XYZ file of C-alpha atoms in Angstrom:
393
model
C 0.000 0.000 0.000
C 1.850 3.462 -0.980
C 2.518 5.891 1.796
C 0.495 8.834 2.848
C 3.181 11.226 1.083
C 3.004 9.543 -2.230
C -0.766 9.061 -2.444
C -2.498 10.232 -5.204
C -2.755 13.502 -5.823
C 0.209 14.889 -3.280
C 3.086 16.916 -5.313
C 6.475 15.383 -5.112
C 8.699 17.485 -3.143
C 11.225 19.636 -4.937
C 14.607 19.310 -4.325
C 16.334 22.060 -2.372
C 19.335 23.682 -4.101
C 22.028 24.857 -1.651
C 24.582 27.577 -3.384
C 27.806 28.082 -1.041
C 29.622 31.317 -1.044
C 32.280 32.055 1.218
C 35.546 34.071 1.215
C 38.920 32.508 0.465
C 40.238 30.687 3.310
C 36.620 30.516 4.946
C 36.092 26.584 4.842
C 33.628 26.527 2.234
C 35.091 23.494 -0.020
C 35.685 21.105 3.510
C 31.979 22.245 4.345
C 31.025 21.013 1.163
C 32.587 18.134 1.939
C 31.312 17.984 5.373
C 27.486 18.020 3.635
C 27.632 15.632 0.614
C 29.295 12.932 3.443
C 26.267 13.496 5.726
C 23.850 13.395 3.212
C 25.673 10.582 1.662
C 25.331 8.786 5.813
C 21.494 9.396 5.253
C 21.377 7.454 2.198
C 20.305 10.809 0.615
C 23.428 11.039 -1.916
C 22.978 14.981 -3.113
C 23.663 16.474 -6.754
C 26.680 17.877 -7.239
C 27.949 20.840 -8.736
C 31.682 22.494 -8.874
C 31.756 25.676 -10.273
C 35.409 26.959 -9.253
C 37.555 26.458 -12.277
C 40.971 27.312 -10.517
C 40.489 24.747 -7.693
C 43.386 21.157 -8.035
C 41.705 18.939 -5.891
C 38.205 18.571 -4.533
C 37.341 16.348 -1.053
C 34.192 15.029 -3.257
C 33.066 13.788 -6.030
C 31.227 16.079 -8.672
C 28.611 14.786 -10.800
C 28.969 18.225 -12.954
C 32.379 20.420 -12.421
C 33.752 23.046 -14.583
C 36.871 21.803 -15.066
C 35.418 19.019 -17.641
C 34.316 21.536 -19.546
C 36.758 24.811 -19.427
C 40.237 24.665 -19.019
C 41.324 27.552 -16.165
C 44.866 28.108 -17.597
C 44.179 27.544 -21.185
C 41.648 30.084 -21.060
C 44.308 32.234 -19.054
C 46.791 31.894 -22.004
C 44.727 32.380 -24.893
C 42.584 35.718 -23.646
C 45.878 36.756 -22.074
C 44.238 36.892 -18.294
C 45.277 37.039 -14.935
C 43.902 34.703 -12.216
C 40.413 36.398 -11.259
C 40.119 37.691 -15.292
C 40.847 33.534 -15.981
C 37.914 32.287 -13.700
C 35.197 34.743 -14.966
C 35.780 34.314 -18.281
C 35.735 30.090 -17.422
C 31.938 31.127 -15.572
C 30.906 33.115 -18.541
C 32.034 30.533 -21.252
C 30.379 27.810 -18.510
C 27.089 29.636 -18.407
C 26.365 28.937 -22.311
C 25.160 25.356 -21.019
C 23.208 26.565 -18.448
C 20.464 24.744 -20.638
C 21.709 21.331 -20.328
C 22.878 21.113 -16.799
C 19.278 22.246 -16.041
C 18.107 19.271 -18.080
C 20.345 16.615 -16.342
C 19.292 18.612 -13.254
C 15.506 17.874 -14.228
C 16.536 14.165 -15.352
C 17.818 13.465 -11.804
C 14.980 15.121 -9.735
C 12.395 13.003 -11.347
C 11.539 9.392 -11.002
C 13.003 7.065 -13.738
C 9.929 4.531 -14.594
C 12.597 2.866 -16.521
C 14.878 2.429 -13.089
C 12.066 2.537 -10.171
C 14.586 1.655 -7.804
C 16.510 4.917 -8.550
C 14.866 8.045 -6.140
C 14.884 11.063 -7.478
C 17.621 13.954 -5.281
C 16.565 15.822 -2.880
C 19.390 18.050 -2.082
C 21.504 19.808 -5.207
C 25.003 21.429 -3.492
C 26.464 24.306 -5.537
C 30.579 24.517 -4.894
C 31.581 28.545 -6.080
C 34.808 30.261 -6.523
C 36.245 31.894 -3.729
C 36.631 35.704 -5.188
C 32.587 35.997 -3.922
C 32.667 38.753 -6.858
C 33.579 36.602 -9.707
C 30.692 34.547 -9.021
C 28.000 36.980 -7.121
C 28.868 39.775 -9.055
C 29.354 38.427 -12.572
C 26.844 38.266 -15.576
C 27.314 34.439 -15.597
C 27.041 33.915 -11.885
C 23.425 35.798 -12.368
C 22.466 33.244 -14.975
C 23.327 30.335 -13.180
C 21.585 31.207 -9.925
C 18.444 32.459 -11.472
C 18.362 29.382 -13.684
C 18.730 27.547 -10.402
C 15.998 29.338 -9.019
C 13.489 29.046 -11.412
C 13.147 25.604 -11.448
C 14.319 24.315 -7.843
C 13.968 26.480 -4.117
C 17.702 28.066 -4.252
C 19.404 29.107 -0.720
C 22.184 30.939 -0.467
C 24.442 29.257 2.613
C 27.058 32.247 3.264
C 30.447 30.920 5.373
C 32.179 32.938 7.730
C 35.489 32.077 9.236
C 34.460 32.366 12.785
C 37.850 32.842 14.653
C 38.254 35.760 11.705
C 35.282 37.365 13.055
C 36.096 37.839 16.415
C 36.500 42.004 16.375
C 33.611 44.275 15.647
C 35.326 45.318 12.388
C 35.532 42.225 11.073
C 32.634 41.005 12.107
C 30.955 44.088 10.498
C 32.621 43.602 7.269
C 31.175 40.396 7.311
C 27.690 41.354 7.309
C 28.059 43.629 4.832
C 29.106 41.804 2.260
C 26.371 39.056 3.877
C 24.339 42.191 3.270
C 24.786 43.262 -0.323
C 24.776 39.446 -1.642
C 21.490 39.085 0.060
C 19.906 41.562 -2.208
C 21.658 40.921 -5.189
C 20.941 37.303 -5.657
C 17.467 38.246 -3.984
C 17.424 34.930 -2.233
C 17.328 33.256 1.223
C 20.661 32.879 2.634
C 21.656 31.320 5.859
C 24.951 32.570 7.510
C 27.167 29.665 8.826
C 29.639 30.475 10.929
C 32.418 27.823 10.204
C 35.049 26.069 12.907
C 33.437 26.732 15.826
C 35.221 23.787 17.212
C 38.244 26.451 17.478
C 35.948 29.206 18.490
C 31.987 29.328 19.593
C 29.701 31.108 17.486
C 27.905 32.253 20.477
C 29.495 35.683 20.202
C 27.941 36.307 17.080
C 24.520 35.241 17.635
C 24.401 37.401 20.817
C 25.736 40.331 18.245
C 22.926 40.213 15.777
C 20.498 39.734 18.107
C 21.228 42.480 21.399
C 22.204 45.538 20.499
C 23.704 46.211 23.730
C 25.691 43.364 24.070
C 26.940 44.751 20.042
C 27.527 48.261 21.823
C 29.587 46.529 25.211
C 32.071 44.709 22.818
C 32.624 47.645 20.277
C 33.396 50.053 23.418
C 35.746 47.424 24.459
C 37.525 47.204 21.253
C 37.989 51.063 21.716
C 39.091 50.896 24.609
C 41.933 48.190 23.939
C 42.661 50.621 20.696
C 41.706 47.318 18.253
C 41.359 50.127 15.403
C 45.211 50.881 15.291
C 44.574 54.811 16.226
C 46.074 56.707 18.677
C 44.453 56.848 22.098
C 41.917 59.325 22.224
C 42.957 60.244 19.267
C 40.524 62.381 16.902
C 42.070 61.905 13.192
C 40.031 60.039 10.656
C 41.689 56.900 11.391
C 41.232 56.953 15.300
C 39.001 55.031 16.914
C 36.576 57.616 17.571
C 35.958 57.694 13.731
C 35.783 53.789 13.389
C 33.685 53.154 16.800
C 30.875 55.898 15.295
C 31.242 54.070 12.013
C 30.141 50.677 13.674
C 28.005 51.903 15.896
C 25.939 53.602 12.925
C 25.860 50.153 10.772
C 24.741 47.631 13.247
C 21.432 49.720 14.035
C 21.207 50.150 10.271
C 21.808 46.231 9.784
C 18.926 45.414 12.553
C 16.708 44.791 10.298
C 18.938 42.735 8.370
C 20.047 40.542 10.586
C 15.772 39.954 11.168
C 16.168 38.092 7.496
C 18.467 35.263 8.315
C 19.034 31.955 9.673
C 22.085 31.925 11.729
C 24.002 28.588 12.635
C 27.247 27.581 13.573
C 28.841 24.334 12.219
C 32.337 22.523 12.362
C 33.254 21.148 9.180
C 35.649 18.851 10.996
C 33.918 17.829 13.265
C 30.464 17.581 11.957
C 28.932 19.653 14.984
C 25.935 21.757 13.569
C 25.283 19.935 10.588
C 22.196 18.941 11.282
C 20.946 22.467 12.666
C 22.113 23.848 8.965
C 19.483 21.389 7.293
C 16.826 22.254 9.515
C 17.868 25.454 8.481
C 17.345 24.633 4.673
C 14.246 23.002 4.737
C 12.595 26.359 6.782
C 14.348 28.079 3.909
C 13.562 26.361 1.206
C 9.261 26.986 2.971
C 10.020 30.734 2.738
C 11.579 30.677 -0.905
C 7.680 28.819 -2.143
C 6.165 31.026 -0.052
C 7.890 34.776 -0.590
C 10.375 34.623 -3.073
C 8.699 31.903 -5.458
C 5.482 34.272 -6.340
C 8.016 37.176 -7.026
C 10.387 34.998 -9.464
C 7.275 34.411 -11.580
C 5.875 37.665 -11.561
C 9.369 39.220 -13.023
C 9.301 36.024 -15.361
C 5.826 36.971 -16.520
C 7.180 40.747 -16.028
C 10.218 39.991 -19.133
C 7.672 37.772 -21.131
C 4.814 41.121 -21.020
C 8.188 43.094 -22.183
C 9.541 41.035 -24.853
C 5.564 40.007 -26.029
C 4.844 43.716 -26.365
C 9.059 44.712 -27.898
C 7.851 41.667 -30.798
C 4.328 43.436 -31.556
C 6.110 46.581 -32.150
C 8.510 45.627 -34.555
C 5.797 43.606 -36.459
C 3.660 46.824 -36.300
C 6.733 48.874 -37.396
C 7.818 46.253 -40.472
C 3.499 46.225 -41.327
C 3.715 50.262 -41.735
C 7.139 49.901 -43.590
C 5.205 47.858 -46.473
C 2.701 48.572 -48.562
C -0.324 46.678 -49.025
C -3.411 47.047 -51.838
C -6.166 44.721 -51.959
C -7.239 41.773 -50.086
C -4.665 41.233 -47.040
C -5.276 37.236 -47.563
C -3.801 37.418 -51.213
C -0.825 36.634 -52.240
C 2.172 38.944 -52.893
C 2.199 38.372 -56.586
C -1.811 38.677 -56.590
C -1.400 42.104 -54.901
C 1.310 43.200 -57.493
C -0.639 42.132 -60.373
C -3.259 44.380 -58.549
C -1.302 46.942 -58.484
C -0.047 46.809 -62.096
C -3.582 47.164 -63.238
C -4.178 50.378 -61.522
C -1.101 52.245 -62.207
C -1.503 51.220 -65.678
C -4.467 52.415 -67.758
C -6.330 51.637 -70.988
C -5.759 53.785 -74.327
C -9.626 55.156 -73.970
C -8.681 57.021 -70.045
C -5.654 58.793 -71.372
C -7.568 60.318 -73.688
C -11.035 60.910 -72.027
C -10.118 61.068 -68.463
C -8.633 64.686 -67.658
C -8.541 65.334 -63.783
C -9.846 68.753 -62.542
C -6.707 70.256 -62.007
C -5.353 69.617 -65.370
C -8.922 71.178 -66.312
C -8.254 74.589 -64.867
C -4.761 74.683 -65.694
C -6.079 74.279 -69.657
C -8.860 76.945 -69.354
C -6.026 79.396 -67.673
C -3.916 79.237 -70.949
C -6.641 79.859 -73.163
C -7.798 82.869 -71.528
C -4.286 83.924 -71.467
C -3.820 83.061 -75.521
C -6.896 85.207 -76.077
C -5.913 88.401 -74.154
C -2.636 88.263 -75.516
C -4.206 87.960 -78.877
C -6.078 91.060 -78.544
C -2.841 93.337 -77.486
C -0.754 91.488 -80.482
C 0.558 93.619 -83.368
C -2.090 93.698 -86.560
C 1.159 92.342 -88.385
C 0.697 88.810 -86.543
C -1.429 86.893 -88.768
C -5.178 86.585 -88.094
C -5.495 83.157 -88.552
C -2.584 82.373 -85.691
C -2.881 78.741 -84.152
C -2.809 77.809 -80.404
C -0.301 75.767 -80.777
C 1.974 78.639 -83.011
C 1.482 80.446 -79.419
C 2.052 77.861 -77.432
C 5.829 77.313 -79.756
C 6.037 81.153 -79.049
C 6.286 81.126 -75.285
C 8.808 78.733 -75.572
């Protein structure tokens, strides 16, 4: 008898895509490890995905990397590159099969009636490059996330090197750039604060969540003179200057921080793994619930734009041509057509005279006549129009 979640007329889940970003030296590649080998303990194996061209060796196995399909130094060599310049151009030339990784993506995430025995993934891990810009920032790392999200609930999990972040300023600058990925990519991210088996997280959570205890540990940093000015000093670089600075961001950030999951993990020891998936799936809720219903809206947003950009060239190429007759006939119908009008019988040149060419006639007679009267008696009585006409010549 099939279970209650795969009765008739339930939706099969949709696997949760999981996109790690992280600064160099931040622990995101042994987290990733860290993940697919717990997943991999559930008998849940995961999907996947390397995206950092530069990278020798990976802890894991890849069933898509970048490195089958660009090579980082020959790129470097034939654009003439440096490092960074070498892995965006890798992304960009990467992104052109966005199409058919989504299509083994799709081929994976569905059941195989062929293979019954095969289940479909339920968890698709994104490995990035560790210059955050290259990827976040880039025109290919844009593609490749919204591709994600449009057809699978896309989390960003942002690492922090926790012993890093022990200062206010570094902490800070940490949650800015948190900050400013957040609403670029425009999805939900979960901060994980990395090695807390060499120092707690505890520090931070209390951070983003009381301002005071924020306020306590940034007066202490002046007070030690953590900045690197001089004591009391009051130049732009003193700690007067940098304590007002922090001060000011972390009650602008308040809000921010009101946006995130935050959970601290070891990815050596495995502590906080499973609090990051719990993490995911309440993620992955939110995406279908706030950020889903926005994605399609701007989808249906650049469809409305290109729908109406297409009906305006065809009304611009209609008004560029010119059509006689029936619309249904065909173009050498219409130009027969059109022969036959612009072309008259013998009988209408010489019957047909148009009212302008009328009055012009009936000017030059009345002229002929007047000037007739003033002529000279010499000019012979019996004078012809058309003598006149050769006259005025």
């Amino acid at each position: 008898m099939a279970s209650t979640s795969a009765s008739a007329g339930d939706k099969p889940r949709q696997p949760v895509s999981i996109v790690c970003v992280g600064m160099a030296g931040s622990g995101k590649t042994t987290f990733m490890q860290r993940i697919n080998a717990h997943l991999h303990a559930k008998k849940e194996p995961p999907y996947v995905i390397n995206l950092d061209p530069a990278v020798l060796n990976v802890p894991f196995d890849s069933n898509i990397d970048i490195r089958d399909s660009v090579n980082y130094k020959e790129v470097m060599k034939q654009y003439n590159l440096g490092p960074n310049g070498g892995i965006l151009t890798s992304l960009n030339l990467f992104a052109t099969k966005v199409d058919q990784i989504l299509g083994l993506l799709e081929k994976r995430t569905t059941s195989d009636p062929a293979n019954p025995s095969r289940k479909p993934i339920e968890h698709i891990l994104v490995d990035t490059p560790g210059q955050i810009e290259v990827f976040v920032w880039s025109a290919s790392g844009t593609i490749l996330l919204e591709s994600l999200a449009s057809s699978f609930p896309t989390v960003i999990a942002y690492i922090i090197d926790t012993p890093r972040t022990a200062s206010t300023s570094t902490f800070m600058s940490n949650m800015l750039y948190a900050c400013s990925i957040l609403y670029k990519t425009k999805l939900p991210m979960i901060l994980v604060f990395n090695k807390t088996d060499i120092k707690d997280a505890s520090f931070a959570k209390e951070w983003m969540t009381d301002y005071d205890a924020f306020q306590a540990a940034l007066q202490e940093d002046e007070n030690s003179n953590a900045f690197g000015g001089v004591e009391g000093g009051e130049n732009m670089g003193g700690t007067g200057y940098m304590g007002s600075l922090l001060n000011s961001m972390s009650m602008m950030l308040e809000e921010f921080y009101a946006h995130l999951s935050v959970v601290g993990v070891s990815s050596m020891t495995g502590q906080g793994i499973d609090e990051f998936f719990a993490a995911v799936q309440e993620k992955a809720e939110e995406f279908r619930r706030d950020y889903q219903p926005e994605l399609e809206k701007r989808r249906q947003d650049r469809d409305e734009a290109k729908k109406k950009a297409r009906e305006k060239e065809l009304d611009k190429m209609m008004k560029g041509m010119s059509f006689s007759g029936d619309a249904s006939k065909t173009p050498l119908e219409r130009h027969a057509e059109d022969s036959d009008v612009e072309v008259a019988s013998d009988g209408e040149d010489s019957d047909d005279v148009g009212p302008e060419e009328e009055f012009d006639r009936e000017g030059l007679q009345s002229r002929y006549e007047a000037a007739m009267a003033d002529r000279d008696e010499s000019l012979s009585g019996d004078a012809s129009f058309a003598k006149y006409l050769h006259s005025q010549r």
